[in-house]
CSV table of C-alpha atoms in Angstrom, one decimal:
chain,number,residue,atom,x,y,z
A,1,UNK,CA,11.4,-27.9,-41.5
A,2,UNK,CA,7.8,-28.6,-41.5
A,3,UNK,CA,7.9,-32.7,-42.3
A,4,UNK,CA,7.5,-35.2,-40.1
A,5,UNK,CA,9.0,-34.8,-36.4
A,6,UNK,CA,9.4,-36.7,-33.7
A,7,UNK,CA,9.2,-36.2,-30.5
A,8,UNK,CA,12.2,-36.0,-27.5
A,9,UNK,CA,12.2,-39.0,-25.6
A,10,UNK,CA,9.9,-38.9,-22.1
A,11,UNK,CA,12.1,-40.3,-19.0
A,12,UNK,CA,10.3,-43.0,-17.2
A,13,UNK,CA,9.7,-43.9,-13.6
A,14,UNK,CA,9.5,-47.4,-12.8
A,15,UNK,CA,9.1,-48.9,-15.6
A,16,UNK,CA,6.2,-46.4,-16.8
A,17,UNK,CA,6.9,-43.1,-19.2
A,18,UNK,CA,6.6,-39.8,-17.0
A,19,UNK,CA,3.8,-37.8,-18.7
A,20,UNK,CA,5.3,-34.1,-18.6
A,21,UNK,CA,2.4,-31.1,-17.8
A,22,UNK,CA,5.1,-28.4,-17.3
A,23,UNK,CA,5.6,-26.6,-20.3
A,24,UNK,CA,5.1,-23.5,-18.5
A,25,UNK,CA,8.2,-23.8,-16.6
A,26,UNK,CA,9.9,-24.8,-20.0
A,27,UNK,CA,9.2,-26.7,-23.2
A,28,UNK,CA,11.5,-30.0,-24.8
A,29,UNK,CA,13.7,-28.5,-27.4
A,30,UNK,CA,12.0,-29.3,-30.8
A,31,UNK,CA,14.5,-31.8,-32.8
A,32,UNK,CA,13.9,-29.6,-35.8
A,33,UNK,CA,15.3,-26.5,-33.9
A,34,UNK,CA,18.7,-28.5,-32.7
A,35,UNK,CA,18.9,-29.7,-36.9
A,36,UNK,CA,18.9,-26.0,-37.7
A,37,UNK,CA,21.5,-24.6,-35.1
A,38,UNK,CA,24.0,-27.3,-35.6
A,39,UNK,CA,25.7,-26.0,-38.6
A,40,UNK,CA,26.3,-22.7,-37.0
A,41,UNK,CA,28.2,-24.3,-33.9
A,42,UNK,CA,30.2,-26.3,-36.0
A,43,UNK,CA,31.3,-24.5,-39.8
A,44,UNK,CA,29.2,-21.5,-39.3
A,45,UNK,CA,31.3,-20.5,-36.0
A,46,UNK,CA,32.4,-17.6,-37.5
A,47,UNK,CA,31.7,-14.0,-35.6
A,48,UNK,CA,29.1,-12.1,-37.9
A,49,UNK,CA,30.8,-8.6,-37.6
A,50,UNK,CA,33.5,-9.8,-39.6
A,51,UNK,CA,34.4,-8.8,-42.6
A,52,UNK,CA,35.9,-12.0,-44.2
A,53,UNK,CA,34.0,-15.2,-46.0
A,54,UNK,CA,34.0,-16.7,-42.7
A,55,UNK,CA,31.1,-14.2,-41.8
A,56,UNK,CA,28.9,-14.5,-44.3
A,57,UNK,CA,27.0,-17.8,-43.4
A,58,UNK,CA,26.2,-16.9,-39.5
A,59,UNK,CA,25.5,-13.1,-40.8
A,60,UNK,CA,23.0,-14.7,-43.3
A,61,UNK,CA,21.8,-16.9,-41.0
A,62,UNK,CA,21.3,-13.7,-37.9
A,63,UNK,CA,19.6,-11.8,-40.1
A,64,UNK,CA,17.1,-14.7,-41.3
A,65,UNK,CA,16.2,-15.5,-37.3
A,66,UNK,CA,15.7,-12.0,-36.8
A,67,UNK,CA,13.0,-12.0,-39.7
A,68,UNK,CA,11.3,-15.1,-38.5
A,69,UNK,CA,11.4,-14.0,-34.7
A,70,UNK,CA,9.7,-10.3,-36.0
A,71,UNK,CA,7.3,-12.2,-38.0
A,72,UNK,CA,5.6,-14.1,-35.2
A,73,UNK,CA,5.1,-11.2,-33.5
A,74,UNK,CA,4.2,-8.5,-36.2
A,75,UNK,CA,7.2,-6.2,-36.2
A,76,UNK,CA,10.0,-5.4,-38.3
A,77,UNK,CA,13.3,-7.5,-37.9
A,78,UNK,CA,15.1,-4.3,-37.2
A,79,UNK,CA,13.1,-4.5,-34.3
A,80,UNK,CA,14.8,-7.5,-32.7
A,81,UNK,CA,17.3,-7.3,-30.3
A,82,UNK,CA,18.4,-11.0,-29.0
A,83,UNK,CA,19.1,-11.5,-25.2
A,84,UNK,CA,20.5,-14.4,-22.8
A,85,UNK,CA,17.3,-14.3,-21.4
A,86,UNK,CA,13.6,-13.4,-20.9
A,87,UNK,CA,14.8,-11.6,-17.1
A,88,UNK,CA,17.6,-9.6,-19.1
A,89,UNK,CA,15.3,-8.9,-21.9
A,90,UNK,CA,12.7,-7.7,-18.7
A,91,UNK,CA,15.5,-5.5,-17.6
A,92,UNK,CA,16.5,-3.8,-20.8
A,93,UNK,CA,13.1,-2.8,-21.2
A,94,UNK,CA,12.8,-1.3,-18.2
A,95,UNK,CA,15.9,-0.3,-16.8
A,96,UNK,CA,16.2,1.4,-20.1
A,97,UNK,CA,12.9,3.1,-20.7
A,98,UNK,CA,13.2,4.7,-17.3
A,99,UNK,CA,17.1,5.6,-17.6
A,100,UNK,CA,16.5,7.2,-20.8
A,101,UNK,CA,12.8,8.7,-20.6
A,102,UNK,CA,13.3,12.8,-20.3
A,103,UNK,CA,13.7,14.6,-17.2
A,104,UNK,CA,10.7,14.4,-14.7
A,105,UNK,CA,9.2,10.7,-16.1
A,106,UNK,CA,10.8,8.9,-13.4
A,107,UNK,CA,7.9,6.5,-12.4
A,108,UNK,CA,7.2,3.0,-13.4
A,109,UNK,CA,3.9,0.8,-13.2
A,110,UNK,CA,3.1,-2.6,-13.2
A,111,UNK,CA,0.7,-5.1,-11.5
A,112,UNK,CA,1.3,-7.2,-8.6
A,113,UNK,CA,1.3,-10.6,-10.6
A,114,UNK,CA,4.0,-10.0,-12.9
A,115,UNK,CA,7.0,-12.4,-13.2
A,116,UNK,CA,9.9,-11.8,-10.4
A,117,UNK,CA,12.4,-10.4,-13.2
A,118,UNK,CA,9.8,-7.4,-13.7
A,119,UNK,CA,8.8,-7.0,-10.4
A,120,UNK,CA,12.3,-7.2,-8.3
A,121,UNK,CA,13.8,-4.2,-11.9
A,122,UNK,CA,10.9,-2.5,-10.7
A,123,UNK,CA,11.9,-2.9,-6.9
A,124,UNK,CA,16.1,-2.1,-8.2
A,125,UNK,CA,14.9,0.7,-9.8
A,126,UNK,CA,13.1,2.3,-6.8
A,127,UNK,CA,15.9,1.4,-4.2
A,128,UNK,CA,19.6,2.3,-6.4
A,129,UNK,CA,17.7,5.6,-8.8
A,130,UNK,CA,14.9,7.0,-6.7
A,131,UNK,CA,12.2,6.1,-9.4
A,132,UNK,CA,8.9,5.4,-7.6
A,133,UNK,CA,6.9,2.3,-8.1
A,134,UNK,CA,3.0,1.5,-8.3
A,135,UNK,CA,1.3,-1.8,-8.1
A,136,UNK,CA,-1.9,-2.7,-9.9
A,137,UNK,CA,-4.0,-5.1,-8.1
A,138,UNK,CA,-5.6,-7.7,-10.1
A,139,UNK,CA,-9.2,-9.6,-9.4
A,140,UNK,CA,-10.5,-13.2,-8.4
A,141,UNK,CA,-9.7,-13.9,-12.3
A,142,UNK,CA,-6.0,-12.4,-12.2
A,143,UNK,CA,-7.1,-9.4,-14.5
A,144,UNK,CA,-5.7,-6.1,-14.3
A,145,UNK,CA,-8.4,-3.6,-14.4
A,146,UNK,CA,-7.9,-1.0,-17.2
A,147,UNK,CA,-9.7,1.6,-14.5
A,148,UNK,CA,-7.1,1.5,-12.0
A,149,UNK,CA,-4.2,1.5,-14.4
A,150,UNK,CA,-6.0,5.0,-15.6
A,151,UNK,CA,-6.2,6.1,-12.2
A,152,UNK,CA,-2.7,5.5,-11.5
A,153,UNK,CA,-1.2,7.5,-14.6
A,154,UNK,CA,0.0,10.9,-14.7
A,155,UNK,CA,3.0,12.8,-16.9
A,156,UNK,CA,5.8,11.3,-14.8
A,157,UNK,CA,5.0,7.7,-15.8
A,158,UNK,CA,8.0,6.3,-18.1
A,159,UNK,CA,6.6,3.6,-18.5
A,160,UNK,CA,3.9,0.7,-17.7
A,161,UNK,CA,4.7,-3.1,-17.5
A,162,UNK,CA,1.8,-5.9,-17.6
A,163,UNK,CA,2.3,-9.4,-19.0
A,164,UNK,CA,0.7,-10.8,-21.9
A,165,UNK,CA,-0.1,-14.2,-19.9
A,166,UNK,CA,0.4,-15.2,-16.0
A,167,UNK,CA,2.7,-18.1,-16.1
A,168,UNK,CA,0.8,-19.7,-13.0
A,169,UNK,CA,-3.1,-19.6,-13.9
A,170,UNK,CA,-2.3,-18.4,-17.7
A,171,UNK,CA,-5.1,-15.5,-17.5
A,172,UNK,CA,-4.4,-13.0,-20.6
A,173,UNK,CA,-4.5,-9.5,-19.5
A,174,UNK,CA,-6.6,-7.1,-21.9
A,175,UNK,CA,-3.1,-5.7,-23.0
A,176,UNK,CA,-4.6,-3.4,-26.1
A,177,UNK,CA,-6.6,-1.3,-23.8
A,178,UNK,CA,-3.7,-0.8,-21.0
A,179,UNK,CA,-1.5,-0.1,-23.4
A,180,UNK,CA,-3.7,2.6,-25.0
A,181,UNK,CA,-3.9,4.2,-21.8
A,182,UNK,CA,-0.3,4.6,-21.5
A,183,UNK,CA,0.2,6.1,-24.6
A,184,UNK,CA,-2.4,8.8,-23.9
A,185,UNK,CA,-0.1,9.7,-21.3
A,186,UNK,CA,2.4,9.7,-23.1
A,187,UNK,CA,4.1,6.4,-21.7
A,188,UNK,CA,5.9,3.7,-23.0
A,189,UNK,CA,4.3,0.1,-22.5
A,190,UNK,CA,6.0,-2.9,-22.2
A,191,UNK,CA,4.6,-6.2,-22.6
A,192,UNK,CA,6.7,-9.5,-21.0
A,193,UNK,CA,5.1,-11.5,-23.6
A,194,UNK,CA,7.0,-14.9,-22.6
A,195,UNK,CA,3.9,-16.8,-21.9
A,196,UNK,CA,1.9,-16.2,-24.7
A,197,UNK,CA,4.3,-15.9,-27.7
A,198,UNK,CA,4.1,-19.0,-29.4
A,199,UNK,CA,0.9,-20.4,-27.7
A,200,UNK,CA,-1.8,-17.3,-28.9
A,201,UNK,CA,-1.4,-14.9,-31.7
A,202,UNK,CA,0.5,-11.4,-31.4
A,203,UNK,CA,0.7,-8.4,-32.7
A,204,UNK,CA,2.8,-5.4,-31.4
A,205,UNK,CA,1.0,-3.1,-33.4
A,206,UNK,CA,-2.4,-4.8,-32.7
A,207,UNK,CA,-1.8,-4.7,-29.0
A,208,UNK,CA,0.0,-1.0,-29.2
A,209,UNK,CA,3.4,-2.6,-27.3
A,210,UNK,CA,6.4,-0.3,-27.2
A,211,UNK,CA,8.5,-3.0,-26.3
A,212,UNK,CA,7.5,-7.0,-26.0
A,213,UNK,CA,9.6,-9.5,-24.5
A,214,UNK,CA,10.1,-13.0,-26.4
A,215,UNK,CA,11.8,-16.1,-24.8
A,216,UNK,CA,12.9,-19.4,-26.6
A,217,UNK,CA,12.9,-22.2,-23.9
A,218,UNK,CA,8.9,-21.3,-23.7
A,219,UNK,CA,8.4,-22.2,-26.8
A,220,UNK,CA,10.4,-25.4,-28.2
A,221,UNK,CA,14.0,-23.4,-28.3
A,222,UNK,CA,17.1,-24.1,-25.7
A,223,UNK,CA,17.2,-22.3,-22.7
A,224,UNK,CA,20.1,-19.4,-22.9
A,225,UNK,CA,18.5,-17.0,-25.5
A,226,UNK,CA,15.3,-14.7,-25.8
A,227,UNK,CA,14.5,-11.2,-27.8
A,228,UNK,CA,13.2,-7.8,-26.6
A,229,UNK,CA,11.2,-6.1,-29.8
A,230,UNK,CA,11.6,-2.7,-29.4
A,231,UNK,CA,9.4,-0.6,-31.1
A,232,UNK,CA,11.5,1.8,-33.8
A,233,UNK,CA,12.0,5.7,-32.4
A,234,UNK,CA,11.9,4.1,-28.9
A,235,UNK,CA,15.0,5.0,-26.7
A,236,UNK,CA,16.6,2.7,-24.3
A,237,UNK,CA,19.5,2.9,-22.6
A,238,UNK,CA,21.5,-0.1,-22.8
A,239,UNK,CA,22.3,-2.7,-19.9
A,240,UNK,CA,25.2,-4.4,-21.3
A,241,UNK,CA,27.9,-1.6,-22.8
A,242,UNK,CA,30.0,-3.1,-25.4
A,243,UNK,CA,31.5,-3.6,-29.3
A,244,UNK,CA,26.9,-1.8,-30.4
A,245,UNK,CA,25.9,-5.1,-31.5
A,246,UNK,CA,22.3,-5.4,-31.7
A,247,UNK,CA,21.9,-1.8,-32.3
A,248,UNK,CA,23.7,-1.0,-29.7
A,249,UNK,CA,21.0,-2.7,-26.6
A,250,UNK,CA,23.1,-5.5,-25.6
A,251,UNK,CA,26.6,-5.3,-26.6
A,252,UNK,CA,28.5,-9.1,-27.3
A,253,UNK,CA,29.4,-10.9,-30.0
A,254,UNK,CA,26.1,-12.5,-30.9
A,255,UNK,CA,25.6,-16.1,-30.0
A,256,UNK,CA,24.1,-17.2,-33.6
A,257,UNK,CA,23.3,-21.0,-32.8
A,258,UNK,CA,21.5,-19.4,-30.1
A,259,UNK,CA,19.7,-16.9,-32.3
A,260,UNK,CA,18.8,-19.3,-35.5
A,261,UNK,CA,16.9,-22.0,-32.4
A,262,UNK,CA,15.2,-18.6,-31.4
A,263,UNK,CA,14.0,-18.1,-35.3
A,264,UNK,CA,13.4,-21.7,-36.2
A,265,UNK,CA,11.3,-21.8,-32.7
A,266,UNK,CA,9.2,-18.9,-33.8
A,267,UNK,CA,8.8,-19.8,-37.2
A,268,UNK,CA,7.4,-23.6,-36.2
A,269,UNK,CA,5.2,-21.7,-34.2
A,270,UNK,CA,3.3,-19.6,-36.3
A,271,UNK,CA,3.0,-22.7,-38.2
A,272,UNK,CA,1.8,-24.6,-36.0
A,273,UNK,CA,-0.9,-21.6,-34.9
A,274,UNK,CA,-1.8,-21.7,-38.8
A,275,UNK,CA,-2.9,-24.9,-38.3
A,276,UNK,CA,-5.1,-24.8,-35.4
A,277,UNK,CA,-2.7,-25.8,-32.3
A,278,UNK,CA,-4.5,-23.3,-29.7
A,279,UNK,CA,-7.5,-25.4,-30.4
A,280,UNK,CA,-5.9,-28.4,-30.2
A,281,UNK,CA,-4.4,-27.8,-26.7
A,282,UNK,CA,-7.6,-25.8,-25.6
A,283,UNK,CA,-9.7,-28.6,-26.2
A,284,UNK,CA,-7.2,-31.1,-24.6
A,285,UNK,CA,-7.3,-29.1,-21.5
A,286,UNK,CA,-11.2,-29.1,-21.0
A,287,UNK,CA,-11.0,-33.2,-21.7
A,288,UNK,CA,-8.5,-32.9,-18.6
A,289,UNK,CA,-10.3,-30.6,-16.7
A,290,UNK,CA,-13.7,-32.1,-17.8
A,291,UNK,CA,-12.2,-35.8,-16.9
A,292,UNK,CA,-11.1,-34.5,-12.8
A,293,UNK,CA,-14.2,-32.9,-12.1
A,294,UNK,CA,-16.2,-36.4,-12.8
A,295,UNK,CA,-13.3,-38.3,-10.9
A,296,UNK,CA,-13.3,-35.9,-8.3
A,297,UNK,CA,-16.8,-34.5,-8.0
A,298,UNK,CA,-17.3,-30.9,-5.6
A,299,UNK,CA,-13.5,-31.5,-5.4
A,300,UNK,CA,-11.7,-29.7,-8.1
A,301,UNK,CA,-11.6,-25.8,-8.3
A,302,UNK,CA,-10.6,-23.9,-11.6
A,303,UNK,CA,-7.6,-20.9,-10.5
A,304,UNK,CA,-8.2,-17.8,-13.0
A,305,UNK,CA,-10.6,-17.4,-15.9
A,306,UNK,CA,-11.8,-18.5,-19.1
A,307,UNK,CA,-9.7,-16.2,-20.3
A,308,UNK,CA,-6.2,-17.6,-20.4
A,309,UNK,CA,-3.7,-19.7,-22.4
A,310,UNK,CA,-4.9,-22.9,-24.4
A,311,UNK,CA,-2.9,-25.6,-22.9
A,312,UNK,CA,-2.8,-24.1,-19.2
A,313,UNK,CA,-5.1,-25.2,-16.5
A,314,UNK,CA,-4.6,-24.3,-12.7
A,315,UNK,CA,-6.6,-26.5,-10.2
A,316,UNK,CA,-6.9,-26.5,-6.2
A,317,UNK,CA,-8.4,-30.1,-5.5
A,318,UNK,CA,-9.9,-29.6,-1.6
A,319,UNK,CA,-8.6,-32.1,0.6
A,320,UNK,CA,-5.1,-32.1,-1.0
A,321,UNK,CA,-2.2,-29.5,-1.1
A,322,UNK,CA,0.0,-29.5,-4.6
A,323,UNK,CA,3.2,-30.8,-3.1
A,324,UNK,CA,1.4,-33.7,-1.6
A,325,UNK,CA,-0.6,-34.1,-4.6
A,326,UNK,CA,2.3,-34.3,-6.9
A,327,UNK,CA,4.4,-36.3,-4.6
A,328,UNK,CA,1.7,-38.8,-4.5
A,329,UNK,CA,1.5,-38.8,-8.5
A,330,UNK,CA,4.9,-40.0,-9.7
A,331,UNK,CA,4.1,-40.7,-13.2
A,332,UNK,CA,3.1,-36.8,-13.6
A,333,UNK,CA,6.0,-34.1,-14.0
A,334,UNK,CA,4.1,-30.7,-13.2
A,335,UNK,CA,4.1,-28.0,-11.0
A,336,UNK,CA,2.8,-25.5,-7.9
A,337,UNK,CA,2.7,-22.0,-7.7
A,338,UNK,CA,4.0,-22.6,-4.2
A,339,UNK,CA,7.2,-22.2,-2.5
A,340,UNK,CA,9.3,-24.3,-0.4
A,341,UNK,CA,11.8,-22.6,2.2
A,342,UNK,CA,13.0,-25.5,4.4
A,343,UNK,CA,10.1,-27.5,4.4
A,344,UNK,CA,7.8,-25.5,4.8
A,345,UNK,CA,5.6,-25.0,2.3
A,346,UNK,CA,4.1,-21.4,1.4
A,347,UNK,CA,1.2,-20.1,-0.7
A,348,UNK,CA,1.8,-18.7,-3.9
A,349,UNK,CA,2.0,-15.3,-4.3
A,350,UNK,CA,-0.1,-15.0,-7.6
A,351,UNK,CA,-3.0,-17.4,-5.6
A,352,UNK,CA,-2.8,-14.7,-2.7
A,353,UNK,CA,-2.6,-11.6,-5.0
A,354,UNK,CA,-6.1,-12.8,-6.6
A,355,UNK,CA,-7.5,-13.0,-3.1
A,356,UNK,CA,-7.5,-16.7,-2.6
A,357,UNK,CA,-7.2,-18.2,0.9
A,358,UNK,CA,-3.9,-19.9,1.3
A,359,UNK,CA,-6.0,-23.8,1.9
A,360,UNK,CA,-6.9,-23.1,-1.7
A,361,UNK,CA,-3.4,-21.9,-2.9
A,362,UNK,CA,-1.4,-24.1,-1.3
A,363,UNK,CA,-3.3,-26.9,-3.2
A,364,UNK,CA,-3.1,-25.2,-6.5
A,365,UNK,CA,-1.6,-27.5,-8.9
A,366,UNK,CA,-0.3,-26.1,-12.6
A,367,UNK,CA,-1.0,-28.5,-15.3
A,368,UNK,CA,0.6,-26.3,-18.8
A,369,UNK,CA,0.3,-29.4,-22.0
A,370,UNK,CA,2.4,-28.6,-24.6
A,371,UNK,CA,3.2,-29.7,-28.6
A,372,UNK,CA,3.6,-33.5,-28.0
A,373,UNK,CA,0.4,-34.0,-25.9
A,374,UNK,CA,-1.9,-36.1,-27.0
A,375,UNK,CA,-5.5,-37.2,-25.7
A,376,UNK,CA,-3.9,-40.3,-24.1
A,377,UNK,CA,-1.8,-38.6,-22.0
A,378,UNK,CA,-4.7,-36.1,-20.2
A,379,UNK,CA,-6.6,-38.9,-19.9
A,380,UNK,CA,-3.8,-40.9,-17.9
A,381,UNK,CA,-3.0,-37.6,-16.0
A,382,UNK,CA,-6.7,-37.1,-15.0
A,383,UNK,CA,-6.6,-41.2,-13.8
A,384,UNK,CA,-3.0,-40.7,-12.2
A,385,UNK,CA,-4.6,-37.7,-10.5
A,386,UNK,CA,-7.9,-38.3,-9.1
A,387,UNK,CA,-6.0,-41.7,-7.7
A,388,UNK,CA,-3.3,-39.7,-5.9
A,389,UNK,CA,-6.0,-37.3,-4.7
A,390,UNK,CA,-8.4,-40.3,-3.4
A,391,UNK,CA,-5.5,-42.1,-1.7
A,392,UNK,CA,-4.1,-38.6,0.5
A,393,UNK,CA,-7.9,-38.7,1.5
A,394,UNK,CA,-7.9,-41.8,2.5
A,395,UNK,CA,-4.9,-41.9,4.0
A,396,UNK,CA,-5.8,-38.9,6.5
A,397,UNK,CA,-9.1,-40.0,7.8
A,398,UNK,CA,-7.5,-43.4,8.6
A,399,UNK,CA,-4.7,-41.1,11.1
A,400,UNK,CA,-7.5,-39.5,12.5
């Protein structure tokens, strides 16, 4: 599993390879993961809850992803329950918590930056069960600030949601200390944890998460499958009602393929963490960051904080929005934070939430380098860039 790999092949755009800056948004599925779930969607199809010889192989093979899954994060396989998705594993974890917490703990909080499957539970919960809602603001830097999460608390919290890693500006929240405020009042915390697993070291003992949310297309595994770690003696309620697979959370026949790309996925990454990949990326992501700023000088503006993920880097470039920018930079497949509702283009909400002005957020541009980029590639980006960004300038002092 850990020999030589290759990487997928990169579509191209006339005539020139597309260099793709959006593993964010999701990563290429790692060759070595679709080698190891092959055999269980061809001879190992049989269902693991049998009891015949026909079970054994994808029952082994459940069990051994489960192991490699808890071992990237630090918990114990029984720990693992596999989902369709990070959103459903979001939901379990709170839908769950709240539906099962005792009698008077009817209140959730989160912050205001959190991914749409946490925030619009948290907005479900409020609207169809009564449970009230509170928002953490965050700063300039995207931080929650463990003061206001103490403020906020009292005995009826269930429990308290915060990412491990904005997937826009890839800021990590200080997770260990809001999660220790929780737990002194006697809350459960939950920790969506699909940016950073994979990409920076965890530990759900380390960081004090009750729960910790897992998903496989962010890191090198097909889309279609993610875990939810829940913390043994916690109490959920289940989501999907069923046949008690996965310890009764999420009732289905188990999708082992599925499961094993999960387990391969997280066992390539701690490898590849072992060896020094975070550096790697980090130091890829200055050189781009580094190279723009010389291209571009007084130009380009960093979104977020020193703190964040290595290969993530969010940039407003002034005379520019992102969906110009992009559109004007074919050879580059990345992303904004921005949204488009019929042509009109409007900030993004996790820009807006940190306080920036909505010039600066609309020309926020999310460059997230992943496992098979290599110094060549920044430094093309950076040229491809700083090009686009020179010729939109250009182009609108000459209309004017």
């Amino acid at each position: 599993m850990n020999g030589p790999y290759v990487a997928p092949p990169d579509p191209t755009r006339d005539g020139a390879r597309v260099v793709y800056l959006d593993h964010n948004a999701t990563t290429p599925v790692d060759p070595r993961v679709v080698d190891a779930m092959l055999p269980l969607l061809a001879s190992g199809f049989g269902n693991p809850s049998s009891g015949h010889a026909y079970a054994a192989a994808p029952r082994h093979a459940l069990a051994r992803a489960r192991r490699q899954v808890a071992a990237l994060v630090g918990a114990e396989p029984a720990e693992i329950v596999f989902t369709g998705s990070g959103s459903e594993a979001n939901n379990l974890a709170l839908r769950g918590a709240v539906l099962a917490a005792p009698e008077g703990r009817r209140r959730v909080i989160t912050q205001v930056t959190e991914h749409p499957s946490v925030l619009q539970t948290c907005q479900a919960l409020h609207r169809l069960d009564g449970v009230e809602v509170t928002y953490l603001p965050v700063d300039a830097r995207g931080l929650v600030d463990p003061a206001d999460l103490a403020a906020a608390l009292d005995e009826r919290t269930a429990v308290v949601s915060v990412m491990a890693a904005n997937n826009e500006t890839g800021t990590l929240q200080p997770v260990a200390d809001l999660a220790r405020l929780a737990h002194d009042h006697g809350a459960l915390f939950h920790c969506d944890a699909a940016q950073a697993a994979g990409k920076v070291p965890l530990d759900t003992g380390a960081l004090g998460a009750d729960l910790l949310t897992v998903v496989g297309h962010k890191m090198y595994a097909p889309k279609g499958v993610a875990a939810l770690c829940v913390r043994t003696g916690v109490r959920l309620e289940p989501v999907v009602y069923g046949g008690g697979q996965e310890r009764g959370l999420r009732a289905g026949t188990e999708n082992v393929a599925l499961a094993v790309a999960l387990g391969t996925a997280a066992d390539l990454a701690a490898s590849e963490l072992a060896a020094g990949e975070a550096r790697r990326l980090a130091d890829l992501r200055d050189r781009l960051h580094r190279a723009l700023e010389r291209a571009l000088p007084g130009r380009v503006h960093l979104n977020g904080c020193e703190r964040r993920l290595p290969g993530t880097l969010n940039i407003s470039v002034e005379g520019t929005t992102g969906h110009e920018l992009l559109a004007a930079a074919p050879g580059l497949a990345a992303s904004t934070g921005s949204a488009c509702h019929s042509g009109a283009h409007t900030p993004s909400p996790v820009l807006s939430a940190m306080g920036y002005d909505a010039t600066r957020a609309l020309g926020a541009v999310r460059l997230s380098l992943g496992r098979w980029t290599r110094a060549e590639d920044v430094d093309r980006v950076a040229a491809i860039l700083s090009d686009a960004a020179r010729a939109l300038t250009t182009a609108r002092s000459a209309a004017f």
